[in-house]
Amino acid sequence: NAAAAGAIAVIIANNAEGKLSGVTLGAPGVVPTGGVTREDGTALFGSAGQTVTVDLRYHEEDRVSRNVIAQTKTGRRDNVVMAGAHLDSVENGAGINDNGTGSAGLLETALKLGGSPKVNNAVRFGWWGAEELGLVGSTKYVQSLSFEQQLDIALYLNFDMIGSPNAAYFVYDGDDSDAVGAGAGPYGSGQIEQAFVEYLTVEKGVQTEGTDFTGRSDYGEFIAQGIPAGGLFTGAEGVKTEAQAAKWGGTAGVAYDRNYHGSGDNLGNVDRVALDRNADALAWVTASYAISTES
Ligand code: PHE
Ligand code: ZN
Ligand code: ZN
Ligand code: ZN
């Protein structure tokens, strides 16, 4: 079957035109000599004689995706505060919580900061492409930097899903101090975690929890290269506990975002209170590191 062939891909139109002859749509078919190829003759998947089922739910295309990077003209360029959010979404839905919320929160801070703010450290913003295809944009970006350029980044802040409709208030567990799903980042990540926790606790009266910091979003390549990182997250497919509903409101026994990667991820399904609090935390922590990265 298609899974055994390692493929989620076929060009439907080509098949309809008989250009993938020997392969049956939606039913088992035997791969012809040379495997299944594209119109231009390049290999798609499969080897001759193998039985495959082409799954019509998927198709393959080559697409170009881009990151959008912007940096203040002011501030030290060898001690840059970087903040990022992914712009892309899955095909199923509009991707408003995942990740319009993070992208919009970041944009608002960038606009309010302006191009030449009075900061000691430059602020660099990254709106990533192709996160949903495996952190592609952010990974390419970090790997495209020389070692010296990587050293110029003091820290990285990530915002991926900050307005989930049954919101949790999670801060990436940068120091592995939290029991559940923990995973420590490079030295310095714990201080970033503390900055977010302090702001949300003191200014917003919200008790936060630590969350998995093992690389399920665009901070992954930053910590892989030893750059301290942190960020906020209001939860995806995980289910809210009774204790969490008691301190944060919302519904126990229901996913933090029941529309995660689904068609219901639209403007009507954002917790605007959570988005507001987290957008303020984004702004505050970014600005405070722009003033100083000394603890
Ligand atoms: N990166 C995930 C997505 O875009 C969401 C996520 C963020 C999951 C942070 C866990 C932690 O689908
Ligand atoms: Zn996603
Ligand atoms: Zn996401
Ligand atoms: Zn911690």
CSV table of N, CA, C and O in Angstrom, one decimal, residues 1-2 22-30 51-56:
chain,number,residue,atom,x,y,z
A,1,ASN,N,0.8,-1.2,0.0
A,1,ASN,CA,0.0,0.0,0.0
A,1,ASN,C,0.9,1.3,0.0
A,1,ASN,O,2.1,1.2,0.0
A,2,ALA,N,0.2,2.4,-0.1
A,2,ALA,CA,1.0,3.6,-0.2
A,2,ALA,C,1.9,3.9,1.0
A,2,ALA,O,3.0,4.3,0.8
A,22,GLY,N,-0.8,1.8,-14.5
A,22,GLY,CA,-0.3,0.7,-13.7
A,22,GLY,C,-0.7,0.9,-12.2
A,22,GLY,O,-0.6,0.0,-11.4
A,23,VAL,N,-1.0,2.1,-11.9
A,23,VAL,CA,-1.4,2.5,-10.5
A,23,VAL,C,-2.9,2.8,-10.5
A,23,VAL,O,-3.4,3.5,-11.3
A,24,THR,N,-3.5,2.1,-9.6
A,24,THR,CA,-5.0,2.3,-9.4
A,24,THR,C,-5.3,3.2,-8.3
A,24,THR,O,-4.8,3.1,-7.2
A,25,LEU,N,-6.1,4.2,-8.6
A,25,LEU,CA,-6.5,5.2,-7.5
A,25,LEU,C,-7.5,4.5,-6.6
A,25,LEU,O,-8.5,4.0,-7.0
A,26,GLY,N,-7.1,4.5,-5.3
A,26,GLY,CA,-8.1,4.0,-4.3
A,26,GLY,C,-8.2,2.5,-4.2
A,26,GLY,O,-9.0,2.0,-3.4
A,27,ALA,N,-7.5,1.8,-5.0
A,27,ALA,CA,-7.5,0.3,-5.0
A,27,ALA,C,-6.1,-0.2,-5.3
A,27,ALA,O,-5.3,0.5,-5.9
A,28,PRO,N,-5.8,-1.4,-4.8
A,28,PRO,CA,-4.4,-1.9,-5.0
A,28,PRO,C,-4.1,-2.0,-6.5
A,28,PRO,O,-4.9,-2.4,-7.3
A,29,GLY,N,-2.9,-1.6,-6.8
A,29,GLY,CA,-2.4,-1.7,-8.2
A,29,GLY,C,-0.9,-2.0,-8.2
A,29,GLY,O,-0.2,-1.8,-7.2
A,30,VAL,N,-0.4,-2.6,-9.3
A,30,VAL,CA,1.0,-3.0,-9.3
A,30,VAL,C,1.8,-1.9,-10.0
A,30,VAL,O,1.4,-1.3,-11.0
A,51,THR,N,2.9,-3.7,-5.0
A,51,THR,CA,1.5,-3.4,-5.0
A,51,THR,C,1.2,-2.1,-4.2
A,51,THR,O,1.7,-2.0,-3.0
A,52,VAL,N,0.6,-1.1,-4.8
A,52,VAL,CA,0.4,0.1,-4.0
A,52,VAL,C,-1.1,0.6,-4.2
A,52,VAL,O,-1.7,0.2,-5.2
A,53,THR,N,-1.5,1.3,-3.2
A,53,THR,CA,-2.8,1.9,-3.3
A,53,THR,C,-2.6,3.4,-3.2
A,53,THR,O,-2.0,3.9,-2.3
A,54,VAL,N,-3.1,4.1,-4.2
A,54,VAL,CA,-2.9,5.6,-4.2
A,54,VAL,C,-4.0,6.2,-3.4
A,54,VAL,O,-5.2,6.0,-3.7
A,55,ASP,N,-3.6,7.0,-2.4
A,55,ASP,CA,-4.5,7.7,-1.5
A,55,ASP,C,-4.9,9.0,-2.1
A,55,ASP,O,-4.1,9.9,-2.1
A,56,LEU,N,-6.1,9.2,-2.5
A,56,LEU,CA,-6.6,10.4,-3.2
A,56,LEU,C,-6.6,11.6,-2.2
A,56,LEU,O,-6.7,12.8,-2.7
